[in-house]
PDB file of C-alpha atoms in Angstrom:
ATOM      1  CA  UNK A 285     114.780 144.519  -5.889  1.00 46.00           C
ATOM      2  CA  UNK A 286     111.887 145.348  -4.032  1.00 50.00           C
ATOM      3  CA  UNK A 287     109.652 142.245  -5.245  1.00 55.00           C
ATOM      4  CA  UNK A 288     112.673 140.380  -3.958  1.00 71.00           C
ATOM      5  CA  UNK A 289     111.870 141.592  -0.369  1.00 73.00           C
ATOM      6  CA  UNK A 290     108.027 141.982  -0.126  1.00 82.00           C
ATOM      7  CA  UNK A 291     107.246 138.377   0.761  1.00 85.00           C
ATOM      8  CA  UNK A 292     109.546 138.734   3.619  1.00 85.00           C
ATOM      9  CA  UNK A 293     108.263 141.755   5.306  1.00 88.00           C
ATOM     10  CA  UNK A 294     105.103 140.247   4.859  1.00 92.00           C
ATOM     11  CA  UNK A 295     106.079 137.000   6.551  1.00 93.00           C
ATOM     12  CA  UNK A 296     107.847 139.646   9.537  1.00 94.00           C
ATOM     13  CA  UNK A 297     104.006 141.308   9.645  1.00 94.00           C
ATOM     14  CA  UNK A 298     102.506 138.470   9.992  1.00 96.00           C
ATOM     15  CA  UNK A 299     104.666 136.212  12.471  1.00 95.00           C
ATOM     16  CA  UNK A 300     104.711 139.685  14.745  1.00 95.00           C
ATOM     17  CA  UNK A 301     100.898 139.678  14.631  1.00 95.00           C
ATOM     18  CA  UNK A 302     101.272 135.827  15.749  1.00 96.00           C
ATOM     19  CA  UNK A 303     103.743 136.662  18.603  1.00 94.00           C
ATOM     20  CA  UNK A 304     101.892 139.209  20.002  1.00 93.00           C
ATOM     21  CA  UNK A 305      98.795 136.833  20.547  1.00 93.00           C
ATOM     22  CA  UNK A 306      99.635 133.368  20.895  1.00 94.00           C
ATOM     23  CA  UNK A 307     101.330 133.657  24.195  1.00 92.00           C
ATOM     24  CA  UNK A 308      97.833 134.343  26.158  1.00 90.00           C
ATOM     25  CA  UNK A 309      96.474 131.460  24.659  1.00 92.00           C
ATOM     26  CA  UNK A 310      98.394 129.316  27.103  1.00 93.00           C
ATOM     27  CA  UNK A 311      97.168 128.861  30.896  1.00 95.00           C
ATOM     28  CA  UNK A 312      98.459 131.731  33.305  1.00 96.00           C
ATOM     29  CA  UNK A 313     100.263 130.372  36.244  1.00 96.00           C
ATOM     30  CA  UNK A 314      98.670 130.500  39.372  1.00 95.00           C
ATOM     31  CA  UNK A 315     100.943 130.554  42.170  1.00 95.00           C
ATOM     32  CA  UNK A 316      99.776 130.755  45.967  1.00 95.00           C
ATOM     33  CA  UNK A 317      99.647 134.223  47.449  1.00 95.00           C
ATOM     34  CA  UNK A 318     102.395 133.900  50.288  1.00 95.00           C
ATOM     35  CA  UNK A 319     101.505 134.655  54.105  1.00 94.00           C
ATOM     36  CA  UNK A 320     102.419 133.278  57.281  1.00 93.00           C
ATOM     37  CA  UNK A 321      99.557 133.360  60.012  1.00 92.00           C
ATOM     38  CA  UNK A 322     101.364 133.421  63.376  1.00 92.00           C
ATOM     39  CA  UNK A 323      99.751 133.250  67.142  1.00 88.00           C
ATOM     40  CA  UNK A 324     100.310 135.595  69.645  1.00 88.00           C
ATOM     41  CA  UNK A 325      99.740 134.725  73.879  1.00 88.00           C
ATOM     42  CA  UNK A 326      96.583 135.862  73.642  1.00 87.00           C
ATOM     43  CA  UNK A 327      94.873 133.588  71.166  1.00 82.00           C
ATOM     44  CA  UNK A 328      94.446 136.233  68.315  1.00 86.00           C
ATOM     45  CA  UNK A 329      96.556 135.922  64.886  1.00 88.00           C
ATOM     46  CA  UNK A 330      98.242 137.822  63.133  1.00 92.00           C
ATOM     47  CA  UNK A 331      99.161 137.919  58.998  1.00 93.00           C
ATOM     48  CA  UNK A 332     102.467 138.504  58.013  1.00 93.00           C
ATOM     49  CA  UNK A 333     103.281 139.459  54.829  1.00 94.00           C
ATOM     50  CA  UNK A 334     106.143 138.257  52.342  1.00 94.00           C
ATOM     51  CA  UNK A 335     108.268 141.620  52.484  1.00 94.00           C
ATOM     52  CA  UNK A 336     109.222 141.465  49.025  1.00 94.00           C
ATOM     53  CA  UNK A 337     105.872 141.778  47.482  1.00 96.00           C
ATOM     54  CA  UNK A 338     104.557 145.020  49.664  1.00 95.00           C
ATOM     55  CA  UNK A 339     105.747 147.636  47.256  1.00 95.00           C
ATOM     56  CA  UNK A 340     102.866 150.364  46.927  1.00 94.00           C
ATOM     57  CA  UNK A 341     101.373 150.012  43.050  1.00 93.00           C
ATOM     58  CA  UNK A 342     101.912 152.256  40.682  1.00 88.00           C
ATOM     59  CA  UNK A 343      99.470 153.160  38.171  1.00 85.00           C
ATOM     60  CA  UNK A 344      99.735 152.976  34.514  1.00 81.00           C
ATOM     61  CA  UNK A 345      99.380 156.467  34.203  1.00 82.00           C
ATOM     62  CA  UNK A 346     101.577 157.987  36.598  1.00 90.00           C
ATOM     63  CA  UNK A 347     104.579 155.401  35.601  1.00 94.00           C
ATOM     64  CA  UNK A 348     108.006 156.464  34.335  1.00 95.00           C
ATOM     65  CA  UNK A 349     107.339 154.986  31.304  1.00 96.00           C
ATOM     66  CA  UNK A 350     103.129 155.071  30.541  1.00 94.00           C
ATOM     67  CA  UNK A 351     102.334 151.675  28.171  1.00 92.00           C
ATOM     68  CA  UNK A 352     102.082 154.348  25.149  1.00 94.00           C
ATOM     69  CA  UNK A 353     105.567 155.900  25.461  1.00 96.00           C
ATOM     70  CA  UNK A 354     107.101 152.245  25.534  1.00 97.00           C
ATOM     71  CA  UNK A 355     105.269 151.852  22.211  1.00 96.00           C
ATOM     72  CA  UNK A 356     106.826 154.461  20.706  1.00 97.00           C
ATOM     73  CA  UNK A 357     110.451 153.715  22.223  1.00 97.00           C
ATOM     74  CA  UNK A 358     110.590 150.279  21.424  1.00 97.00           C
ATOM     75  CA  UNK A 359     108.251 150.277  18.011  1.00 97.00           C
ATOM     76  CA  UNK A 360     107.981 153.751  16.896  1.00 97.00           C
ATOM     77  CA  UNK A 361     111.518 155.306  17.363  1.00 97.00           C
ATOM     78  CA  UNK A 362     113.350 152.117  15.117  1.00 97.00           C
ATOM     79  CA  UNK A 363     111.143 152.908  12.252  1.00 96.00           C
ATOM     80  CA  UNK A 364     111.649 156.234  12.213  1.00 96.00           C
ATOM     81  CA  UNK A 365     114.777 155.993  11.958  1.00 94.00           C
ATOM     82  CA  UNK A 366     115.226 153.430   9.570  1.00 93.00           C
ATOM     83  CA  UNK A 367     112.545 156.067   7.609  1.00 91.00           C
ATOM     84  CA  UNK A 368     114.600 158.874   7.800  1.00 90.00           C
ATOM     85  CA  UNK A 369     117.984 156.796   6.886  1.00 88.00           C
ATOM     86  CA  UNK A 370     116.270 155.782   3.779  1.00 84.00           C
ATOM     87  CA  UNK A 371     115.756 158.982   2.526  1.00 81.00           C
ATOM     88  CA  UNK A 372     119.083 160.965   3.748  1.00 79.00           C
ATOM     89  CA  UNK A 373     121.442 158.106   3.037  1.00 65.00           C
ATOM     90  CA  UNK A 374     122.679 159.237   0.123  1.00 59.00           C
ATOM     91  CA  UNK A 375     124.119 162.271   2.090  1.00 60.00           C
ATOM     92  CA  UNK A 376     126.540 160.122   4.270  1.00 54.00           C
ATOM     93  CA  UNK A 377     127.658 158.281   1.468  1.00 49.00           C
ATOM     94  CA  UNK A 378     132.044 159.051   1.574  1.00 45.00           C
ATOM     95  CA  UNK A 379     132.172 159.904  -2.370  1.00 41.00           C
ATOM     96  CA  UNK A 380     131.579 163.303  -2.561  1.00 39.00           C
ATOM     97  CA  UNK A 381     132.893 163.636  -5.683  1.00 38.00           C
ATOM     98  CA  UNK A 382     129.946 161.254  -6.907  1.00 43.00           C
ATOM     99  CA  UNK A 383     127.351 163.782  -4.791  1.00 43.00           C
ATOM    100  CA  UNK A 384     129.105 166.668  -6.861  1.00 40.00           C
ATOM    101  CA  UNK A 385     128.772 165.268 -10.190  1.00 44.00           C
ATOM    102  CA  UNK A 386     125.382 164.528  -9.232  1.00 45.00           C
ATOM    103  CA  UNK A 387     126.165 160.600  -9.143  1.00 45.00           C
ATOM    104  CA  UNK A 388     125.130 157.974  -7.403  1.00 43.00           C
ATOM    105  CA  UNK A 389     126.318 154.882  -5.538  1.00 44.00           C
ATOM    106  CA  UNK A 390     125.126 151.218  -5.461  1.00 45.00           C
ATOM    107  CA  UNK A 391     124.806 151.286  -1.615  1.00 43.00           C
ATOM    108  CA  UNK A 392     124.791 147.695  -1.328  1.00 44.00           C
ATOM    109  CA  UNK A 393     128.143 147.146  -2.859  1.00 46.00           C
ATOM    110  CA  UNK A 394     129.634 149.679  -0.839  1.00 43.00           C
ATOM    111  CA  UNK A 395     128.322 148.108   2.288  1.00 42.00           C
ATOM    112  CA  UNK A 396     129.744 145.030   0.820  1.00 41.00           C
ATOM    113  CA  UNK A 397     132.845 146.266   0.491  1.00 40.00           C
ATOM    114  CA  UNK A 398     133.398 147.443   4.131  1.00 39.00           C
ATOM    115  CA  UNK A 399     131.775 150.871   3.481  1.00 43.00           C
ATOM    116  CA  UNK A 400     134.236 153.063   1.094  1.00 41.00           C
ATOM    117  CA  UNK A 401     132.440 154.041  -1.741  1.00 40.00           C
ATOM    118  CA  UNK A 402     136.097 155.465  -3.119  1.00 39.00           C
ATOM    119  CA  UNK A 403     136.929 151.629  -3.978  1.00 39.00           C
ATOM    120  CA  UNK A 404     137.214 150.583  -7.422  1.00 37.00           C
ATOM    121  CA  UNK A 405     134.505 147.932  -6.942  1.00 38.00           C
ATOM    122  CA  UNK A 406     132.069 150.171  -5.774  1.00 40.00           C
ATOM    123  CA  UNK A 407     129.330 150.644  -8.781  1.00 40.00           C
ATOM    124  CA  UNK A 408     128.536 154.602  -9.791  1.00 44.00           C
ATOM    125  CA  UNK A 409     125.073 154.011 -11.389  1.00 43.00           C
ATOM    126  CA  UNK A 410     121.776 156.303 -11.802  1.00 46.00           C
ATOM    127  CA  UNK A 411     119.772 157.817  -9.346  1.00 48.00           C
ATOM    128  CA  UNK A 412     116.882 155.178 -10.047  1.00 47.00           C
ATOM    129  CA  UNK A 413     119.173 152.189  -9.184  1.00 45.00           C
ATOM    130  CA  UNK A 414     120.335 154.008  -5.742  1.00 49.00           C
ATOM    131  CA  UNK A 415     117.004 154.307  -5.263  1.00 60.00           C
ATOM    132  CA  UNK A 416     115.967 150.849  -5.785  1.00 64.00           C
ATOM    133  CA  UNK A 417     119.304 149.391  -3.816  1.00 72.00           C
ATOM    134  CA  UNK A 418     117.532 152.065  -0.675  1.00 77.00           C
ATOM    135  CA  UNK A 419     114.357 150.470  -1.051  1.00 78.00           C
ATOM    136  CA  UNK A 420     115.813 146.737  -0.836  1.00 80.00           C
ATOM    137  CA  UNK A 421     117.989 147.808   1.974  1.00 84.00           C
ATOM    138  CA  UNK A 422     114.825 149.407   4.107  1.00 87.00           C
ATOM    139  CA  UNK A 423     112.689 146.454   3.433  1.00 88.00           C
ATOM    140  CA  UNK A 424     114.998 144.392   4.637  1.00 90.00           C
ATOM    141  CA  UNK A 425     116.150 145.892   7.664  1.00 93.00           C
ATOM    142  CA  UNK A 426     112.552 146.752   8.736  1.00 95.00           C
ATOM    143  CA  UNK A 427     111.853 142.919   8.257  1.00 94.00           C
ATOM    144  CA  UNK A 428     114.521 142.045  10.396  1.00 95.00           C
ATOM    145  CA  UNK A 429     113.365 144.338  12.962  1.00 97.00           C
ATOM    146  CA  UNK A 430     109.795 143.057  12.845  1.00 97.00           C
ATOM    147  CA  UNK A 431     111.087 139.300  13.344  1.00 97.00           C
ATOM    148  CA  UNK A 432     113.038 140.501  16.595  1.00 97.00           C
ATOM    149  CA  UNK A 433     110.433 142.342  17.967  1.00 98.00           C
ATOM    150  CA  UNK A 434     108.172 139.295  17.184  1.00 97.00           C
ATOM    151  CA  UNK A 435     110.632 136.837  18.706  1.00 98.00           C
ATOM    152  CA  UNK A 436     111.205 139.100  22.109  1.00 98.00           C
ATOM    153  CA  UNK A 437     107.329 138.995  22.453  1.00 97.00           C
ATOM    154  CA  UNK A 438     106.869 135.367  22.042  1.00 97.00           C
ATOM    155  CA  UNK A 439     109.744 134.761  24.663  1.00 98.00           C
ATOM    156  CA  UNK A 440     108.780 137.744  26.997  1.00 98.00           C
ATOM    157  CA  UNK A 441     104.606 136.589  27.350  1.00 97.00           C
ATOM    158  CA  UNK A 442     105.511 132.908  27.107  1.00 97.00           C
ATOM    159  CA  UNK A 443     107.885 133.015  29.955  1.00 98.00           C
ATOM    160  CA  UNK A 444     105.769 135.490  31.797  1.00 98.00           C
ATOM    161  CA  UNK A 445     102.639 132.754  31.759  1.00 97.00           C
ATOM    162  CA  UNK A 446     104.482 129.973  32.431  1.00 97.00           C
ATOM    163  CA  UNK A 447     106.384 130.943  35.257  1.00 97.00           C
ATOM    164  CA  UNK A 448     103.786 133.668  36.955  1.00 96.00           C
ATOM    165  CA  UNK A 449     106.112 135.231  39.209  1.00 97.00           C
ATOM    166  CA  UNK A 450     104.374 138.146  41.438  1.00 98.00           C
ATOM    167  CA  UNK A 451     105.550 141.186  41.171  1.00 98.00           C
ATOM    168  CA  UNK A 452     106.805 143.357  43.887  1.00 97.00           C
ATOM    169  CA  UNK A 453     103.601 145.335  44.668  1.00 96.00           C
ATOM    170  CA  UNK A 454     101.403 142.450  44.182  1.00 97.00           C
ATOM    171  CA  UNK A 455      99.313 142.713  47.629  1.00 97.00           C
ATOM    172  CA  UNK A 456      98.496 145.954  46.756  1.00 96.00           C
ATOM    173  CA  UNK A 457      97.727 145.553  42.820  1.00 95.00           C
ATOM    174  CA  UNK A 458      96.063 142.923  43.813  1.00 95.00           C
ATOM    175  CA  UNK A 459      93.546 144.131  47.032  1.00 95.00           C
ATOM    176  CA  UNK A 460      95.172 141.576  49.347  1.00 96.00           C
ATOM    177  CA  UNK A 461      92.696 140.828  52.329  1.00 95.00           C
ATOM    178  CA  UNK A 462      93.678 140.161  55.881  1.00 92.00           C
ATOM    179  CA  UNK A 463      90.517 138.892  57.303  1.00 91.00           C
ATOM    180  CA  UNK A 464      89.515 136.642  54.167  1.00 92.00           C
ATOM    181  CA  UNK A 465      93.175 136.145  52.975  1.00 93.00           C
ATOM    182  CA  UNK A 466      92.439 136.334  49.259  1.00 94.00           C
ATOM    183  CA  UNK A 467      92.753 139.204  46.755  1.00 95.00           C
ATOM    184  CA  UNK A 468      89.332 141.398  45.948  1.00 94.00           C
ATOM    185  CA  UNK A 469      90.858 143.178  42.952  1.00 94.00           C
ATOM    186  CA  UNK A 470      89.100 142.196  39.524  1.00 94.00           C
ATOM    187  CA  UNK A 471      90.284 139.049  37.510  1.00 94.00           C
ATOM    188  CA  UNK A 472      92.309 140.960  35.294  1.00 94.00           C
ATOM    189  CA  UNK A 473      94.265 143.225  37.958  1.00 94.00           C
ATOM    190  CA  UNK A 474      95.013 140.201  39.625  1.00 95.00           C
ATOM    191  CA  UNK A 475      96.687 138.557  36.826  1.00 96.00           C
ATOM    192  CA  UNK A 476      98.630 141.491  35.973  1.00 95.00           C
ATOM    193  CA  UNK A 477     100.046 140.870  39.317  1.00 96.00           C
ATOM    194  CA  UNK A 478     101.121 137.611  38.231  1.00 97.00           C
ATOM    195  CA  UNK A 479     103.382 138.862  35.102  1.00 97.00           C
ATOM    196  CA  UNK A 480     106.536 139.742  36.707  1.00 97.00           C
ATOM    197  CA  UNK A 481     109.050 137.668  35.008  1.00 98.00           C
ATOM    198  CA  UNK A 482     110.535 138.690  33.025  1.00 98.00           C
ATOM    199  CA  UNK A 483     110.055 142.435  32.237  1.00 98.00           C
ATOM    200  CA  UNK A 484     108.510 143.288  29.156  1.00 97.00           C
ATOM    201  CA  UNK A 485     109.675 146.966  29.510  1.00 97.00           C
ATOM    202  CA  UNK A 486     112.782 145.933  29.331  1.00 98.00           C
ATOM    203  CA  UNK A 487     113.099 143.505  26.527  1.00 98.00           C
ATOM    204  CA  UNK A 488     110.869 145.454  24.592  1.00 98.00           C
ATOM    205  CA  UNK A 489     112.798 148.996  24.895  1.00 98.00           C
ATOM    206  CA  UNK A 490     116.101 146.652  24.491  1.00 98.00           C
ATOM    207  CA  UNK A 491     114.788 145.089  21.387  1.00 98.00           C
ATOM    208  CA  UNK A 492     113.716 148.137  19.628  1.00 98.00           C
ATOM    209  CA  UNK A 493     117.233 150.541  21.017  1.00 97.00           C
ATOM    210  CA  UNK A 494     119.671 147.918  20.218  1.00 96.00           C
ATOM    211  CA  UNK A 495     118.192 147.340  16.718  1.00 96.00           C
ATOM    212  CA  UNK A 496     119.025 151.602  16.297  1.00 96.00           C
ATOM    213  CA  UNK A 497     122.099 150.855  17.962  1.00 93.00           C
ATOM    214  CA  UNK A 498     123.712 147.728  15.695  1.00 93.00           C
ATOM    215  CA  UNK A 499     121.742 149.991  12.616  1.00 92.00           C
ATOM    216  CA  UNK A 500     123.894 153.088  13.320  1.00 89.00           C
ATOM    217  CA  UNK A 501     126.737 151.004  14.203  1.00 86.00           C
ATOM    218  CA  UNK A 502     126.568 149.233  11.395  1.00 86.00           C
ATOM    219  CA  UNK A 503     126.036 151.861   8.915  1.00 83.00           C
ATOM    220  CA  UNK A 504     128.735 154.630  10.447  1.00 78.00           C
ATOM    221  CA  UNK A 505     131.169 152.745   8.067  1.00 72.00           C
ATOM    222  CA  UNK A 506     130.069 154.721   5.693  1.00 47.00           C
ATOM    223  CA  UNK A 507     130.213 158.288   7.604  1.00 48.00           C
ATOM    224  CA  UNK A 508     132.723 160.777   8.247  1.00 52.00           C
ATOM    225  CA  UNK A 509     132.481 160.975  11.558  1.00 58.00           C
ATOM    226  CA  UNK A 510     135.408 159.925  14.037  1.00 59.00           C
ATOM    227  CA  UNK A 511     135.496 156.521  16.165  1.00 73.00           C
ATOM    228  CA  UNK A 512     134.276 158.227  19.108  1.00 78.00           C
ATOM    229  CA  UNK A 513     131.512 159.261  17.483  1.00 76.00           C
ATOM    230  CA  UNK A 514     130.734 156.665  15.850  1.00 76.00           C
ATOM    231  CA  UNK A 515     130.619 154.454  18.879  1.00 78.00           C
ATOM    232  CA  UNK A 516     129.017 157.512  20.903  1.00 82.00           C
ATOM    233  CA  UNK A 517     125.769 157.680  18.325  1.00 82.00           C
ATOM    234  CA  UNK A 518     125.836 153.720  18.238  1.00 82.00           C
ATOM    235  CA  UNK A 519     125.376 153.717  22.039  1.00 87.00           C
ATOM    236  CA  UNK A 520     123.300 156.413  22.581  1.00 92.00           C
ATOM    237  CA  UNK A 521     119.771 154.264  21.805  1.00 94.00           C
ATOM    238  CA  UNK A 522     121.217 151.778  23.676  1.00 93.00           C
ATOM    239  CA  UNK A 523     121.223 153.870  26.660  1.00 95.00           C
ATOM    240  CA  UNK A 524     117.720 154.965  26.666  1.00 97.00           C
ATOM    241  CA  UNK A 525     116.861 151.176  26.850  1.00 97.00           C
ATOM    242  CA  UNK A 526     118.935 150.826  29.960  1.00 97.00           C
ATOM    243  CA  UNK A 527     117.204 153.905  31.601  1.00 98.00           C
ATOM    244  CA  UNK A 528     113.509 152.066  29.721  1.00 98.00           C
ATOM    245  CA  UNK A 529     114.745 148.940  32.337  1.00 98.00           C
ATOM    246  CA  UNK A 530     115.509 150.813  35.718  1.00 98.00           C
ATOM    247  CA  UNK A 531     112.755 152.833  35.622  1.00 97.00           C
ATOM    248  CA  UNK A 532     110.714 149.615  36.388  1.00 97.00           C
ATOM    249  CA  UNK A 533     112.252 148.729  39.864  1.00 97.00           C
ATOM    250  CA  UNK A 534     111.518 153.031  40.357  1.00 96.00           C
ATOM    251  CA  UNK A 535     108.382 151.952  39.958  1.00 96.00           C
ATOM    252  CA  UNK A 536     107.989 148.878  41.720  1.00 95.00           C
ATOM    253  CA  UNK A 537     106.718 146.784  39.016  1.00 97.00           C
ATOM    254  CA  UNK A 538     109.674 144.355  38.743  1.00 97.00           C
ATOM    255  CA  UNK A 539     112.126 142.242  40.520  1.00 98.00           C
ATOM    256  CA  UNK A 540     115.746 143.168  39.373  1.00 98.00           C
ATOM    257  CA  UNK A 541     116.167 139.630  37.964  1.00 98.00           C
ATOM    258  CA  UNK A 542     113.074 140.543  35.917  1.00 98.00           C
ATOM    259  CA  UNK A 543     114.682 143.357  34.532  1.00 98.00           C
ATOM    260  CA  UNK A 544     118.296 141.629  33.934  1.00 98.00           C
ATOM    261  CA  UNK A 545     116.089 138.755  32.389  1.00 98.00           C
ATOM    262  CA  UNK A 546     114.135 140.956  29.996  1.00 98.00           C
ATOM    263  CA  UNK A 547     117.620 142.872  29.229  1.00 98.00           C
ATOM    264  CA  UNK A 548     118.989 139.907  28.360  1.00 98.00           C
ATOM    265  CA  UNK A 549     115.897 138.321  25.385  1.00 98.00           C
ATOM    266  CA  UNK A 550     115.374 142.033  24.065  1.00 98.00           C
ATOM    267  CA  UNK A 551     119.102 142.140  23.533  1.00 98.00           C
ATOM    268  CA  UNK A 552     119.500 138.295  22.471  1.00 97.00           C
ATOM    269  CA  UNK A 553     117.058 138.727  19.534  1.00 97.00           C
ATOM    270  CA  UNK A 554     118.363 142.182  18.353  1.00 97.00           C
ATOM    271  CA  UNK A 555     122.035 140.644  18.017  1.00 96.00           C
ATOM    272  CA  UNK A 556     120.541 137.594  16.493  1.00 96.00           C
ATOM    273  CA  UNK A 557     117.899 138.788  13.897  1.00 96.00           C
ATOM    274  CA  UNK A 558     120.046 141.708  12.671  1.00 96.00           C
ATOM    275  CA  UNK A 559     122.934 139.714  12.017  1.00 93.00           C
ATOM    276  CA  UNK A 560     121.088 136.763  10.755  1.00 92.00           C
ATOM    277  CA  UNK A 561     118.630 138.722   8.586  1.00 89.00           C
ATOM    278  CA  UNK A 562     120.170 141.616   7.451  1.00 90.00           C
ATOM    279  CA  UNK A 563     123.900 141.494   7.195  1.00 85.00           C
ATOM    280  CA  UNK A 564     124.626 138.034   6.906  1.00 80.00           C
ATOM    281  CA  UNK A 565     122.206 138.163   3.524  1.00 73.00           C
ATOM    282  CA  UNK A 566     124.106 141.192   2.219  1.00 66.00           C
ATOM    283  CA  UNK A 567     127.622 138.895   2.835  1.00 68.00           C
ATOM    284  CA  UNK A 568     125.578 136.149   0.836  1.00 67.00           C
ATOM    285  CA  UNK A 569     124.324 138.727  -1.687  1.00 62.00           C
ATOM    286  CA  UNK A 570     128.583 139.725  -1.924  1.00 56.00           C
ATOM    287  CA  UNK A 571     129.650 136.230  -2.438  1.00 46.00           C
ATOM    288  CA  UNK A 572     127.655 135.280  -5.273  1.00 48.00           C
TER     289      UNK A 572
END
């Protein structure tokens, strides 16, 4: 089984690599900083600003959520728990009876079979087959994850060059001028000015929470635990994306179209990937 599943995760390695770099090899869009000069009676001007863009700018390291922290929300927290499932699984298997007779249960075909390892389909093997079925199911759901996090980068940075939308506290981020009228921030600052749309915070920490979410979800068929529960765990990561994505208008980094936006491809390629990847090839693996 796990053969079966290496070139895959390999493929979702490599094509995240690729995602997270091709993007800036495409021109960054260069829009005109927005002002208005208007004359007064007595011959002098004055520079008026575009109101939406005079948010004060945050720093990196006083934000909400510091680059590192979204790292581990969006990256570090799915793995971990796809890590821990893979090694407590057994325990929220529903046939005790097996656990007390020290058996074990082809996980697959109980997922397969809507969850309840009590059918008469479901398989009691060894503990070096339940082992093997864990390590198929792992790869594959941590291969999944990799090609939804890959996809939401590709879409986030390729949108986010092509369109160049400023952000909210770009005059500042930027070191806007009055007298020249041009920005004296370095090259760099300035173009992170130019990333607004949409937010990567938020499709990022959507990506990576609703992956845990349709994971637990997904899996609770096979826990005692009641529906509200069930649907309260599911949720839960969900939530900390949500409060990932409104911490960024807190903090003046994004429009809230930005954030909606970024909601909306972290959450598109979760729902996609997982279903396409992961259970729709255990359906397949059911039918054959």
């Amino acid at each position: 089984m796990i053969p079966k599943n290496i070139p895959l995760l390999v493929g979702s390695v490599l094509y995240l690599a690729i995602a997270s770099v091709l993007p800036e090899l495409q021109p960054l869009n260069i829009r005109p900083i927005p002002y208005q000069l208007i004359s007064l009676v007595d011959g002098s001007q004055v520079v008026v600003r575009e109101l939406g863009l005079t948010n004060a700018y945050l720093p990196d390291s006083e934000e909400t959520v510091p680059g590192v922290e979204l790292a581990l929300i969006s990256c570090g927290f799915p793995l971990a728990v796809f890590i821990v499932y893979h090694f407590l699984g057994r325990f929220f298997i529903k046939d005790s009876a097996a656990r007390r007779n020290n058996e074990s249960v082809d996980i697959e075909q109980v997922m397969l079979r809507g969850g309840d390892a009590s059918d008469e389909g479901a398989a009691h093997t060894d503990g070096k087959y339940f082992s093997s079925s864990q390590w198929a199911d792992t790869f594959r759901i941590v291969s999944s994850f990799f090609l939804g996090l890959g996809t939401t980068l590709l879409l986030t940075d390729f949108i986010k060059y092509y369109v160049g939308r400023l952000r909210p506290n770009f005059y500042d981020i930027c070191g806007f001028d009055d007298e020249t009228l041009s920005c004296t921030a370095e090259e760099n600052r300035q173009n992170e000015g130019r990333k607004s749309f949409p937010s990567g915070h938020s499709s990022l920490s959507m990506v990576g929470c609703m992956y845990v979410s349709l994971f637990l979800m997904y899996k609770m068929k096979l826990a005692e635990k009641p529906t509200f529960v069930r649907f309260s765990v599911g949720l839960a990561p969900a939530s900390l994306a949500l409060w990932v994505a409104a911490s960024r208008l807190v903090d003046n980094w994004h429009h809230p179209s930005d954030v909606l936006a970024g909601c909306l491809i972290g959450f598109s390629s979760a729902y996609v990937t997982f279903n396409m990847f992961y259970v729709e090839y255990f359906e397949r693996q059911g039918n054959k």
